[in-house]
mmCIF file of C-alpha atoms in Angstrom:
data_model
loop_
_atom_site.group_PDB
_atom_site.id
_atom_site.type_symbol
_atom_site.label_atom_id
_atom_site.label_comp_id
_atom_site.label_asym_id
_atom_site.label_seq_id
_atom_site.Cartn_x
_atom_site.Cartn_y
_atom_site.Cartn_z
ATOM 1 C CA UNK A 1 -63.579 -0.259 -23.565
ATOM 2 C CA UNK A 2 -61.593 -1.291 -20.374
ATOM 3 C CA UNK A 3 -58.127 -3.012 -21.110
ATOM 4 C CA UNK A 4 -58.774 -6.341 -19.156
ATOM 5 C CA UNK A 5 -55.177 -6.935 -19.338
ATOM 6 C CA UNK A 6 -54.862 -3.711 -17.308
ATOM 7 C CA UNK A 7 -57.907 -4.334 -15.183
ATOM 8 C CA UNK A 8 -56.714 -8.085 -13.640
ATOM 9 C CA UNK A 9 -53.014 -8.329 -14.663
ATOM 10 C CA UNK A 10 -52.517 -10.833 -12.100
ATOM 11 C CA UNK A 11 -54.600 -13.302 -14.284
ATOM 12 C CA UNK A 12 -52.522 -16.192 -14.925
ATOM 13 C CA UNK A 13 -53.149 -15.837 -18.805
ATOM 14 C CA UNK A 14 -52.903 -12.149 -18.782
ATOM 15 C CA UNK A 15 -50.149 -10.345 -21.201
ATOM 16 C CA UNK A 16 -48.822 -6.911 -20.564
ATOM 17 C CA UNK A 17 -47.658 -5.634 -23.394
ATOM 18 C CA UNK A 18 -44.543 -3.207 -23.592
ATOM 19 C CA UNK A 19 -45.928 0.086 -24.781
ATOM 20 C CA UNK A 20 -43.465 1.001 -27.837
ATOM 21 C CA UNK A 21 -43.099 4.612 -29.570
ATOM 22 C CA UNK A 22 -41.002 5.220 -32.973
ATOM 23 C CA UNK A 23 -39.357 8.346 -33.761
ATOM 24 C CA UNK A 24 -39.037 8.118 -37.361
ATOM 25 C CA UNK A 25 -40.737 6.526 -39.827
ATOM 26 C CA UNK A 26 -38.848 6.276 -43.066
ATOM 27 C CA UNK A 27 -36.347 3.820 -44.319
ATOM 28 C CA UNK A 28 -36.051 1.577 -41.362
ATOM 29 C CA UNK A 29 -39.657 2.031 -40.416
ATOM 30 C CA UNK A 30 -40.168 -1.593 -41.475
ATOM 31 C CA UNK A 31 -38.957 -2.860 -37.954
ATOM 32 C CA UNK A 32 -42.369 -1.915 -36.499
ATOM 33 C CA UNK A 33 -43.679 -5.121 -37.962
ATOM 34 C CA UNK A 34 -41.223 -6.685 -35.251
ATOM 35 C CA UNK A 35 -42.401 -4.444 -32.305
ATOM 36 C CA UNK A 36 -46.077 -4.356 -33.322
ATOM 37 C CA UNK A 37 -47.719 -7.602 -31.720
ATOM 38 C CA UNK A 38 -50.486 -6.853 -29.482
ATOM 39 C CA UNK A 39 -50.974 -9.458 -26.960
ATOM 40 C CA UNK A 40 -47.578 -11.073 -27.672
ATOM 41 C CA UNK A 41 -45.509 -8.502 -25.643
ATOM 42 C CA UNK A 42 -45.270 -5.324 -27.545
ATOM 43 C CA UNK A 43 -47.483 -2.860 -29.234
ATOM 44 C CA UNK A 44 -46.604 0.067 -30.873
ATOM 45 C CA UNK A 45 -48.632 2.771 -29.550
ATOM 46 C CA UNK A 46 -47.206 6.206 -30.626
ATOM 47 C CA UNK A 47 -45.404 7.476 -33.803
ATOM 48 C CA UNK A 48 -43.519 10.848 -34.121
ATOM 49 C CA UNK A 49 -42.001 12.031 -37.615
ATOM 50 C CA UNK A 50 -41.837 15.542 -38.512
ATOM 51 C CA UNK A 51 -42.637 14.966 -42.049
ATOM 52 C CA UNK A 52 -46.412 14.634 -43.600
ATOM 53 C CA UNK A 53 -45.491 11.627 -45.482
ATOM 54 C CA UNK A 54 -43.962 9.560 -42.209
ATOM 55 C CA UNK A 55 -47.047 10.072 -40.595
ATOM 56 C CA UNK A 56 -49.330 9.378 -43.441
ATOM 57 C CA UNK A 57 -47.476 6.370 -43.765
ATOM 58 C CA UNK A 58 -47.555 5.337 -40.218
ATOM 59 C CA UNK A 59 -51.217 6.090 -39.859
ATOM 60 C CA UNK A 60 -52.106 3.911 -42.712
ATOM 61 C CA UNK A 61 -49.719 1.074 -41.164
ATOM 62 C CA UNK A 62 -50.491 1.174 -37.552
ATOM 63 C CA UNK A 63 -53.986 2.704 -37.455
ATOM 64 C CA UNK A 64 -54.326 1.882 -33.498
ATOM 65 C CA UNK A 65 -50.891 4.277 -32.842
ATOM 66 C CA UNK A 66 -51.391 7.908 -32.220
ATOM 67 C CA UNK A 67 -49.547 9.579 -34.692
ATOM 68 C CA UNK A 68 -47.699 13.004 -33.945
ATOM 69 C CA UNK A 69 -45.172 15.442 -35.029
ATOM 70 C CA UNK A 70 -44.273 16.607 -31.413
ATOM 71 C CA UNK A 71 -41.249 14.852 -29.740
ATOM 72 C CA UNK A 72 -42.559 16.486 -26.559
ATOM 73 C CA UNK A 73 -45.783 14.448 -26.516
ATOM 74 C CA UNK A 74 -43.860 11.270 -27.160
ATOM 75 C CA UNK A 75 -41.671 11.886 -24.308
ATOM 76 C CA UNK A 76 -44.401 12.459 -21.996
ATOM 77 C CA UNK A 77 -46.622 9.589 -23.054
ATOM 78 C CA UNK A 78 -45.287 7.126 -20.577
ATOM 79 C CA UNK A 79 -43.903 4.917 -22.935
ATOM 80 C CA UNK A 80 -41.965 1.588 -22.009
ATOM 81 C CA UNK A 81 -39.427 1.820 -25.070
ATOM 82 C CA UNK A 82 -38.514 4.052 -28.157
ATOM 83 C CA UNK A 83 -37.042 3.131 -31.198
ATOM 84 C CA UNK A 84 -35.041 6.202 -32.816
ATOM 85 C CA UNK A 85 -35.177 5.453 -36.592
ATOM 86 C CA UNK A 86 -34.467 9.163 -37.910
ATOM 87 C CA UNK A 87 -31.984 9.945 -40.301
ATOM 88 C CA UNK A 88 -28.461 9.159 -38.975
ATOM 89 C CA UNK A 89 -27.402 12.918 -38.224
ATOM 90 C CA UNK A 90 -30.356 13.206 -36.007
ATOM 91 C CA UNK A 91 -29.854 10.224 -33.674
ATOM 92 C CA UNK A 92 -28.036 11.852 -30.694
ATOM 93 C CA UNK A 93 -30.682 14.987 -30.813
ATOM 94 C CA UNK A 94 -33.478 12.615 -30.308
ATOM 95 C CA UNK A 95 -31.835 9.694 -28.377
ATOM 96 C CA UNK A 96 -30.040 12.020 -25.655
ATOM 97 C CA UNK A 97 -33.756 13.430 -25.085
ATOM 98 C CA UNK A 98 -35.324 9.693 -24.763
ATOM 99 C CA UNK A 99 -32.690 8.572 -22.552
ATOM 100 C CA UNK A 100 -32.892 11.551 -20.234
ATOM 101 C CA UNK A 101 -36.579 11.247 -20.023
ATOM 102 C CA UNK A 102 -36.101 7.414 -18.898
ATOM 103 C CA UNK A 103 -37.244 5.746 -21.741
ATOM 104 C CA UNK A 104 -35.252 2.402 -22.941
ATOM 105 C CA UNK A 105 -33.973 3.434 -26.173
ATOM 106 C CA UNK A 106 -33.239 1.593 -29.567
ATOM 107 C CA UNK A 107 -30.855 3.785 -31.517
ATOM 108 C CA UNK A 108 -30.537 2.671 -35.279
ATOM 109 C CA UNK A 109 -27.043 2.347 -36.429
ATOM 110 C CA UNK A 110 -24.853 4.225 -36.952
ATOM 111 C CA UNK A 111 -24.868 5.481 -33.801
ATOM 112 C CA UNK A 112 -24.327 9.167 -35.202
ATOM 113 C CA UNK A 113 -22.036 10.297 -37.705
ATOM 114 C CA UNK A 114 -19.524 12.202 -35.758
ATOM 115 C CA UNK A 115 -17.567 10.970 -32.504
ATOM 116 C CA UNK A 116 -18.809 13.827 -30.443
ATOM 117 C CA UNK A 117 -22.605 12.905 -31.011
ATOM 118 C CA UNK A 118 -21.842 9.509 -30.636
ATOM 119 C CA UNK A 119 -20.366 9.989 -27.461
ATOM 120 C CA UNK A 120 -23.244 12.526 -26.407
ATOM 121 C CA UNK A 121 -25.526 9.355 -26.483
ATOM 122 C CA UNK A 122 -23.261 7.013 -24.347
ATOM 123 C CA UNK A 123 -22.685 10.051 -21.797
ATOM 124 C CA UNK A 124 -26.704 10.347 -21.590
ATOM 125 C CA UNK A 125 -26.984 6.456 -21.018
ATOM 126 C CA UNK A 126 -24.329 6.403 -18.555
ATOM 127 C CA UNK A 127 -25.263 9.344 -16.564
ATOM 128 C CA UNK A 128 -28.975 8.475 -16.241
ATOM 129 C CA UNK A 129 -28.804 4.807 -16.093
ATOM 130 C CA UNK A 130 -31.422 4.496 -18.943
ATOM 131 C CA UNK A 131 -30.542 1.440 -20.791
ATOM 132 C CA UNK A 132 -29.433 1.877 -24.527
ATOM 133 C CA UNK A 133 -29.363 -0.444 -27.336
ATOM 134 C CA UNK A 134 -27.697 0.171 -30.846
ATOM 135 C CA UNK A 135 -29.315 -1.729 -33.914
ATOM 136 C CA UNK A 136 -26.447 -3.507 -35.309
ATOM 137 C CA UNK A 137 -28.681 -6.340 -36.885
ATOM 138 C CA UNK A 138 -25.808 -7.885 -38.423
ATOM 139 C CA UNK A 139 -24.700 -9.291 -35.023
ATOM 140 C CA UNK A 140 -27.521 -11.662 -35.630
ATOM 141 C CA UNK A 141 -27.102 -12.131 -39.598
ATOM 142 C CA UNK A 142 -26.141 -15.992 -39.820
ATOM 143 C CA UNK A 143 -23.305 -15.462 -41.916
ATOM 144 C CA UNK A 144 -21.792 -13.387 -39.472
ATOM 145 C CA UNK A 145 -22.924 -15.523 -36.640
ATOM 146 C CA UNK A 146 -21.503 -18.774 -38.048
ATOM 147 C CA UNK A 147 -18.211 -17.117 -38.812
ATOM 148 C CA UNK A 148 -17.986 -15.979 -35.206
ATOM 149 C CA UNK A 149 -19.206 -19.480 -34.318
ATOM 150 C CA UNK A 150 -16.124 -20.937 -36.320
ATOM 151 C CA UNK A 151 -13.515 -18.653 -34.520
ATOM 152 C CA UNK A 152 -14.692 -19.545 -31.384
ATOM 153 C CA UNK A 153 -14.582 -23.054 -31.886
ATOM 154 C CA UNK A 154 -10.865 -22.231 -32.355
ATOM 155 C CA UNK A 155 -10.338 -24.071 -35.491
ATOM 156 C CA UNK A 156 -8.691 -21.391 -37.034
ATOM 157 C CA UNK A 157 -6.474 -20.622 -34.224
ATOM 158 C CA UNK A 158 -6.434 -16.909 -32.855
ATOM 159 C CA UNK A 159 -7.431 -14.179 -35.420
ATOM 160 C CA UNK A 160 -4.331 -11.988 -36.785
ATOM 161 C CA UNK A 161 -6.145 -10.421 -39.778
ATOM 162 C CA UNK A 162 -9.452 -9.632 -41.231
ATOM 163 C CA UNK A 163 -10.401 -8.404 -44.763
ATOM 164 C CA UNK A 164 -13.940 -7.408 -46.075
ATOM 165 C CA UNK A 165 -14.537 -6.442 -49.538
ATOM 166 C CA UNK A 166 -17.911 -4.599 -50.149
ATOM 167 C CA UNK A 167 -19.661 -4.794 -53.475
ATOM 168 C CA UNK A 168 -22.541 -2.035 -52.676
ATOM 169 C CA UNK A 169 -24.088 -2.894 -56.262
ATOM 170 C CA UNK A 170 -26.823 -0.903 -55.380
ATOM 171 C CA UNK A 171 -25.124 1.961 -54.494
ATOM 172 C CA UNK A 172 -26.462 4.442 -57.040
ATOM 173 C CA UNK A 173 -29.814 4.068 -55.984
ATOM 174 C CA UNK A 174 -29.452 3.590 -52.500
ATOM 175 C CA UNK A 175 -26.844 6.343 -51.449
ATOM 176 C CA UNK A 176 -26.579 8.800 -54.347
ATOM 177 C CA UNK A 177 -30.092 10.078 -54.545
ATOM 178 C CA UNK A 178 -31.140 11.158 -51.177
ATOM 179 C CA UNK A 179 -29.696 12.883 -48.117
ATOM 180 C CA UNK A 180 -27.083 10.103 -48.075
ATOM 181 C CA UNK A 181 -24.883 11.534 -50.640
ATOM 182 C CA UNK A 182 -24.152 14.703 -48.604
ATOM 183 C CA UNK A 183 -21.408 15.106 -45.921
ATOM 184 C CA UNK A 184 -23.502 16.842 -43.673
ATOM 185 C CA UNK A 185 -25.599 14.176 -43.288
ATOM 186 C CA UNK A 186 -23.580 11.132 -43.168
ATOM 187 C CA UNK A 187 -20.062 12.396 -43.016
ATOM 188 C CA UNK A 188 -19.035 9.567 -45.239
ATOM 189 C CA UNK A 189 -20.453 6.351 -46.850
ATOM 190 C CA UNK A 190 -17.267 4.744 -45.418
ATOM 191 C CA UNK A 191 -18.807 5.688 -41.981
ATOM 192 C CA UNK A 192 -22.782 5.475 -42.784
ATOM 193 C CA UNK A 193 -22.457 2.394 -44.883
ATOM 194 C CA UNK A 194 -19.296 0.812 -43.268
ATOM 195 C CA UNK A 195 -20.380 0.846 -39.686
ATOM 196 C CA UNK A 196 -21.905 -2.439 -40.068
ATOM 197 C CA UNK A 197 -18.564 -3.967 -41.613
ATOM 198 C CA UNK A 198 -16.413 -2.187 -39.298
ATOM 199 C CA UNK A 199 -18.697 -3.626 -36.271
ATOM 200 C CA UNK A 200 -18.233 -7.055 -37.640
ATOM 201 C CA UNK A 201 -14.639 -6.897 -38.053
ATOM 202 C CA UNK A 202 -14.301 -5.890 -34.590
ATOM 203 C CA UNK A 203 -16.566 -8.859 -33.491
ATOM 204 C CA UNK A 204 -14.595 -11.187 -35.542
ATOM 205 C CA UNK A 205 -11.446 -9.829 -34.638
ATOM 206 C CA UNK A 206 -11.906 -9.382 -30.825
ATOM 207 C CA UNK A 207 -10.755 -5.946 -30.969
ATOM 208 C CA UNK A 208 -10.983 -2.350 -31.577
ATOM 209 C CA UNK A 209 -9.449 -0.163 -33.987
ATOM 210 C CA UNK A 210 -6.958 2.273 -32.685
ATOM 211 C CA UNK A 211 -5.101 3.688 -35.541
ATOM 212 C CA UNK A 212 -6.424 4.052 -38.998
ATOM 213 C CA UNK A 213 -5.540 4.974 -42.704
ATOM 214 C CA UNK A 214 -7.762 5.606 -45.523
ATOM 215 C CA UNK A 215 -7.820 6.371 -49.386
ATOM 216 C CA UNK A 216 -10.629 6.901 -51.474
ATOM 217 C CA UNK A 217 -12.620 8.933 -54.445
ATOM 218 C CA UNK A 218 -15.735 10.340 -55.876
ATOM 219 C CA UNK A 219 -14.877 8.283 -59.061
ATOM 220 C CA UNK A 220 -18.133 7.796 -60.871
ATOM 221 C CA UNK A 221 -21.367 9.430 -59.490
ATOM 222 C CA UNK A 222 -19.791 12.795 -59.266
ATOM 223 C CA UNK A 223 -19.656 12.863 -62.999
ATOM 224 C CA UNK A 224 -23.290 12.103 -63.615
ATOM 225 C CA UNK A 225 -24.925 15.278 -64.721
ATOM 226 C CA UNK A 226 -28.658 14.556 -64.135
ATOM 227 C CA UNK A 227 -29.531 15.688 -60.764
ATOM 228 C CA UNK A 228 -32.768 16.209 -58.971
ATOM 229 C CA UNK A 229 -34.266 17.175 -55.903
ATOM 230 C CA UNK A 230 -35.662 13.593 -54.575
ATOM 231 C CA UNK A 231 -37.046 15.172 -51.287
ATOM 232 C CA UNK A 232 -40.928 14.355 -52.339
ATOM 233 C CA UNK A 233 -39.674 10.756 -53.204
ATOM 234 C CA UNK A 234 -38.247 7.942 -51.334
ATOM 235 C CA UNK A 235 -36.034 5.181 -52.417
ATOM 236 C CA UNK A 236 -38.564 2.603 -53.408
ATOM 237 C CA UNK A 237 -39.970 5.246 -55.933
ATOM 238 C CA UNK A 238 -36.780 5.241 -58.043
ATOM 239 C CA UNK A 239 -34.837 1.948 -57.624
ATOM 240 C CA UNK A 240 -34.736 -0.285 -60.509
ATOM 241 C CA UNK A 241 -32.233 -3.002 -61.760
ATOM 242 C CA UNK A 242 -32.606 -1.181 -64.994
ATOM 243 C CA UNK A 243 -30.409 2.165 -63.478
ATOM 244 C CA UNK A 244 -27.408 0.651 -65.145
ATOM 245 C CA UNK A 245 -24.230 1.310 -65.783
ATOM 246 C CA UNK A 246 -23.505 3.465 -62.973
ATOM 247 C CA UNK A 247 -22.109 6.409 -65.065
ATOM 248 C CA UNK A 248 -25.931 6.663 -66.899
ATOM 249 C CA UNK A 249 -27.637 6.903 -63.505
ATOM 250 C CA UNK A 250 -30.360 9.540 -63.663
ATOM 251 C CA UNK A 251 -31.759 11.897 -60.987
ATOM 252 C CA UNK A 252 -28.915 11.929 -58.491
ATOM 253 C CA UNK A 253 -29.032 14.236 -55.542
ATOM 254 C CA UNK A 254 -28.048 17.895 -56.575
ATOM 255 C CA UNK A 255 -25.065 17.787 -53.939
ATOM 256 C CA UNK A 256 -22.731 14.628 -54.196
ATOM 257 C CA UNK A 257 -19.618 15.212 -51.667
ATOM 258 C CA UNK A 258 -19.264 11.608 -50.410
ATOM 259 C CA UNK A 259 -16.595 9.031 -51.925
ATOM 260 C CA UNK A 260 -18.283 6.232 -53.962
ATOM 261 C CA UNK A 261 -15.185 4.141 -53.182
ATOM 262 C CA UNK A 262 -13.252 4.135 -50.252
ATOM 263 C CA UNK A 263 -10.482 1.452 -48.719
ATOM 264 C CA UNK A 264 -9.032 1.869 -44.892
ATOM 265 C CA UNK A 265 -6.520 -0.251 -42.922
ATOM 266 C CA UNK A 266 -6.892 -0.748 -39.174
ATOM 267 C CA UNK A 267 -4.674 -1.680 -36.356
ATOM 268 C CA UNK A 268 -6.495 -3.181 -33.403
ATOM 269 C CA UNK A 269 -5.953 -3.006 -29.554
ATOM 270 C CA UNK A 270 -5.101 -6.805 -29.741
ATOM 271 C CA UNK A 271 -2.649 -6.410 -32.328
ATOM 272 C CA UNK A 272 -5.010 -7.915 -35.333
ATOM 273 C CA UNK A 273 -4.681 -5.999 -38.647
ATOM 274 C CA UNK A 274 -7.962 -5.445 -40.484
ATOM 275 C CA UNK A 275 -8.665 -4.022 -44.189
ATOM 276 C CA UNK A 276 -12.269 -2.637 -45.429
ATOM 277 C CA UNK A 277 -12.843 -1.915 -48.922
ATOM 278 C CA UNK A 278 -16.188 -0.386 -50.285
ATOM 279 C CA UNK A 279 -17.310 0.345 -53.981
ATOM 280 C CA UNK A 280 -20.909 1.778 -54.685
ATOM 281 C CA UNK A 281 -20.643 0.978 -58.568
ATOM 282 C CA UNK A 282 -20.148 -2.780 -58.746
ATOM 283 C CA UNK A 283 -22.673 -4.948 -60.807
ATOM 284 C CA UNK A 284 -23.150 -7.575 -57.843
ATOM 285 C CA UNK A 285 -24.218 -6.795 -54.247
ATOM 286 C CA UNK A 286 -22.592 -8.828 -51.067
ATOM 287 C CA UNK A 287 -20.037 -8.641 -48.698
ATOM 288 C CA UNK A 288 -17.077 -11.112 -48.608
ATOM 289 C CA UNK A 289 -15.298 -11.501 -45.129
ATOM 290 C CA UNK A 290 -11.642 -13.574 -45.126
ATOM 291 C CA UNK A 291 -10.480 -14.090 -41.333
ATOM 292 C CA UNK A 292 -7.023 -15.444 -41.202
ATOM 293 C CA UNK A 293 -6.174 -17.049 -37.774
ATOM 294 C CA UNK A 294 -2.729 -19.113 -36.288
ATOM 295 C CA UNK A 295 -4.203 -22.393 -37.888
ATOM 296 C CA UNK A 296 -6.213 -21.473 -40.679
ATOM 297 C CA UNK A 297 -8.700 -19.217 -42.178
ATOM 298 C CA UNK A 298 -12.146 -18.784 -43.256
ATOM 299 C CA UNK A 299 -14.118 -16.855 -46.055
ATOM 300 C CA UNK A 300 -17.710 -16.722 -47.059
ATOM 301 C CA UNK A 301 -18.717 -17.072 -50.674
ATOM 302 C CA UNK A 302 -22.165 -14.924 -50.732
ATOM 303 C CA UNK A 303 -23.714 -13.919 -47.589
ATOM 304 C CA UNK A 304 -27.601 -14.968 -48.055
ATOM 305 C CA UNK A 305 -28.998 -18.222 -46.644
ATOM 306 C CA UNK A 306 -27.681 -21.048 -48.972
ATOM 307 C CA UNK A 307 -24.435 -19.408 -49.837
ATOM 308 C CA UNK A 308 -21.600 -20.952 -48.097
ATOM 309 C CA UNK A 309 -18.478 -20.188 -45.594
ATOM 310 C CA UNK A 310 -15.359 -22.056 -46.560
ATOM 311 C CA UNK A 311 -12.909 -23.193 -43.854
ATOM 312 C CA UNK A 312 -9.252 -23.862 -44.753
ATOM 313 C CA UNK A 313 -7.005 -25.743 -42.094
ATOM 314 C CA UNK A 314 -4.631 -28.130 -44.003
ATOM 315 C CA UNK A 315 -1.598 -26.872 -45.748
ATOM 316 C CA UNK A 316 -1.458 -27.081 -49.552
ATOM 317 C CA UNK A 317 1.145 -26.170 -52.100
ATOM 318 C CA UNK A 318 -1.068 -26.422 -55.042
ATOM 319 C CA UNK A 319 -2.419 -23.238 -55.346
ATOM 320 C CA UNK A 320 -6.286 -22.856 -54.628
ATOM 321 C CA UNK A 321 -7.613 -26.298 -53.125
ATOM 322 C CA UNK A 322 -11.030 -27.615 -51.933
ATOM 323 C CA UNK A 323 -11.446 -26.384 -48.138
ATOM 324 C CA UNK A 324 -11.683 -28.258 -45.222
ATOM 325 C CA UNK A 325 -14.870 -27.612 -44.528
ATOM 326 C CA UNK A 326 -17.730 -26.216 -46.706
ATOM 327 C CA UNK A 327 -20.549 -24.840 -44.309
ATOM 328 C CA UNK A 328 -23.927 -23.622 -45.445
ATOM 329 C CA UNK A 329 -25.290 -20.550 -44.549
ATOM 330 C CA UNK A 330 -28.417 -20.952 -42.371
ATOM 331 C CA UNK A 331 -31.561 -19.121 -43.027
ATOM 332 C CA UNK A 332 -34.243 -17.179 -40.734
ATOM 333 C CA UNK A 333 -37.589 -15.630 -40.799
ATOM 334 C CA UNK A 334 -37.724 -11.772 -41.400
ATOM 335 C CA UNK A 335 -35.410 -9.118 -42.805
ATOM 336 C CA UNK A 336 -31.474 -9.476 -42.999
ATOM 337 C CA UNK A 337 -31.755 -13.652 -43.006
ATOM 338 C CA UNK A 338 -33.797 -13.216 -40.030
ATOM 339 C CA UNK A 339 -31.506 -10.662 -38.056
ATOM 340 C CA UNK A 340 -34.276 -7.796 -38.089
ATOM 341 C CA UNK A 341 -36.915 -9.930 -35.775
ATOM 342 C CA UNK A 342 -33.948 -11.349 -33.331
ATOM 343 C CA UNK A 343 -32.754 -7.989 -33.156
ATOM 344 C CA UNK A 344 -35.735 -6.549 -31.881
ATOM 345 C CA UNK A 345 -36.596 -9.401 -29.645
ATOM 346 C CA UNK A 346 -33.138 -8.646 -27.886
ATOM 347 C CA UNK A 347 -34.114 -4.917 -27.476
ATOM 348 C CA UNK A 348 -37.341 -5.484 -26.033
ATOM 349 C CA UNK A 349 -35.910 -8.245 -23.406
ATOM 350 C CA UNK A 350 -32.924 -5.866 -22.536
ATOM 351 C CA UNK A 351 -35.442 -2.620 -22.140
ATOM 352 C CA UNK A 352 -37.535 -4.758 -19.877
ATOM 353 C CA UNK A 353 -35.092 -6.987 -18.108
ATOM 354 C CA UNK A 354 -31.599 -5.811 -18.634
ATOM 355 C CA UNK A 355 -28.973 -8.353 -19.041
ATOM 356 C CA UNK A 356 -26.599 -9.257 -21.674
ATOM 357 C CA UNK A 357 -26.550 -8.608 -25.507
ATOM 358 C CA UNK A 358 -25.114 -9.278 -28.800
ATOM 359 C CA UNK A 359 -24.834 -6.019 -29.836
ATOM 360 C CA UNK A 360 -22.622 -3.441 -27.817
ATOM 361 C CA UNK A 361 -23.022 0.345 -27.656
ATOM 362 C CA UNK A 362 -19.222 0.768 -26.690
ATOM 363 C CA UNK A 363 -18.721 -1.326 -30.122
ATOM 364 C CA UNK A 364 -21.026 0.755 -31.692
ATOM 365 C CA UNK A 365 -19.192 4.109 -30.921
ATOM 366 C CA UNK A 366 -16.163 2.374 -31.812
ATOM 367 C CA UNK A 367 -17.289 1.587 -35.264
ATOM 368 C CA UNK A 368 -18.432 5.113 -35.775
ATOM 369 C CA UNK A 369 -15.079 6.206 -34.340
ATOM 370 C CA UNK A 370 -13.247 4.403 -37.066
ATOM 371 C CA UNK A 371 -15.515 5.294 -39.689
ATOM 372 C CA UNK A 372 -15.165 9.160 -38.817
ATOM 373 C CA UNK A 373 -11.494 9.404 -38.234
ATOM 374 C CA UNK A 374 -11.037 7.030 -41.559
ATOM 375 C CA UNK A 375 -12.788 9.574 -43.378
ATOM 376 C CA UNK A 376 -10.578 12.454 -41.923
ATOM 377 C CA UNK A 377 -7.362 10.402 -43.011
ATOM 378 C CA UNK A 378 -8.667 10.092 -46.620
ATOM 379 C CA UNK A 379 -9.411 13.700 -47.415
ATOM 380 C CA UNK A 380 -6.151 14.759 -45.640
ATOM 381 C CA UNK A 381 -3.671 12.637 -47.575
ATOM 382 C CA UNK A 382 -4.471 9.236 -46.477
ATOM 383 C CA UNK A 383 -2.243 9.100 -43.096
ATOM 384 C CA UNK A 384 -2.469 6.903 -40.418
ATOM 385 C CA UNK A 385 -4.414 8.609 -37.428
ATOM 386 C CA UNK A 386 -5.381 7.903 -33.995
ATOM 387 C CA UNK A 387 -8.804 6.779 -32.481
ATOM 388 C CA UNK A 388 -10.029 8.834 -29.502
ATOM 389 C CA UNK A 389 -10.714 6.767 -26.386
ATOM 390 C CA UNK A 390 -13.484 6.555 -24.266
ATOM 391 C CA UNK A 391 -13.271 7.276 -20.327
ATOM 392 C CA UNK A 392 -12.878 4.024 -18.850
ATOM 393 C CA UNK A 393 -15.484 4.058 -16.609
ATOM 394 C CA UNK A 394 -17.982 4.278 -19.528
ATOM 395 C CA UNK A 395 -16.209 1.113 -21.048
ATOM 396 C CA UNK A 396 -16.609 -0.548 -17.594
ATOM 397 C CA UNK A 397 -20.346 0.164 -17.314
ATOM 398 C CA UNK A 398 -21.328 -0.772 -21.027
ATOM 399 C CA UNK A 399 -19.312 -3.781 -20.992
ATOM 400 C CA UNK A 400 -20.927 -4.946 -17.660
ATOM 401 C CA UNK A 401 -24.663 -4.853 -19.529
ATOM 402 C CA UNK A 402 -25.364 -1.388 -17.969
ATOM 403 C CA UNK A 403 -26.347 -2.617 -14.325
ATOM 404 C CA UNK A 404 -28.801 -0.922 -12.117
ATOM 405 C CA UNK A 405 -26.669 1.576 -10.309
#
């Protein structure tokens, strides 16, 4: 059948959908729902996955898409954009090829699990001029956006410190029953899980980490004897709130060599100080940020819609007092408080038109670098280590919005 949108694109009501491909149809494949909107600007036309299950899931959910195990087929399909949604340690392997093929590329966070791999992605984008976008969806989450709005209003003054505590209550189910539990795949959960929070810390503080130290331990899950190769299953097959307490978890990954509790301290390039704590065996699951400025401080109590951000700007000597402001966290439609559809909409607009974005490839790399070097510090005695710098021309190019050269 002739596609009238292609046959008469000049027709005033015509919509030419961006032809989008996905590489990897696993844990983050849910993003396809925000991309696949035929007649509304974008359509998933091809999915590439090396696993039979991934291909079967893709065929069932997007029956109009071509499903393949061949990356070469995808690279040659004339796509307008591609989402790289593979396991983290394969991001560079795929993204470098899609970028060098000239396809605007969405790379799921973290950018990769080593500094060298992350830099290889930036190098490919810089050298080819192909647009690169990194999926740090928390930059669109209401709690983060609202905290940044408060900071930018000047109400708490110049930011001097950011503290983040991350209670990963589902850690045993999310990260210790599959590939996430192995250093070979993630480097560390301080990087893999923490990349979100490190990026948010940098964004709220207005600077990047230059020096870091860390401590941590495999305190609980390493002692759990029940192990199983879960490569035939996915997280949805085993997740249950009944998997509690942590020491009584079952069917953990055969190899576990990442830490389940970690703490890092950061010195930022603008003089601000930051700390990040992550624990995978807490009963509750949320993030708590405290941001301290020269005129006050803010802190979120809960990170979901309906929870609150409290702001103190008046001095008190009476211990804990009622905040000067108590701001309800907004809601949004879609995953992560509405962040996922906003993320995809921004990527598709950027792939088509370019321009400024709330996410940043430089910021994504700096989050990876801080997490990688923190893991090195943690495993070598906890001493302070420096973050390797990027070439200034890369920083200038990406900070300018990847302009056409």
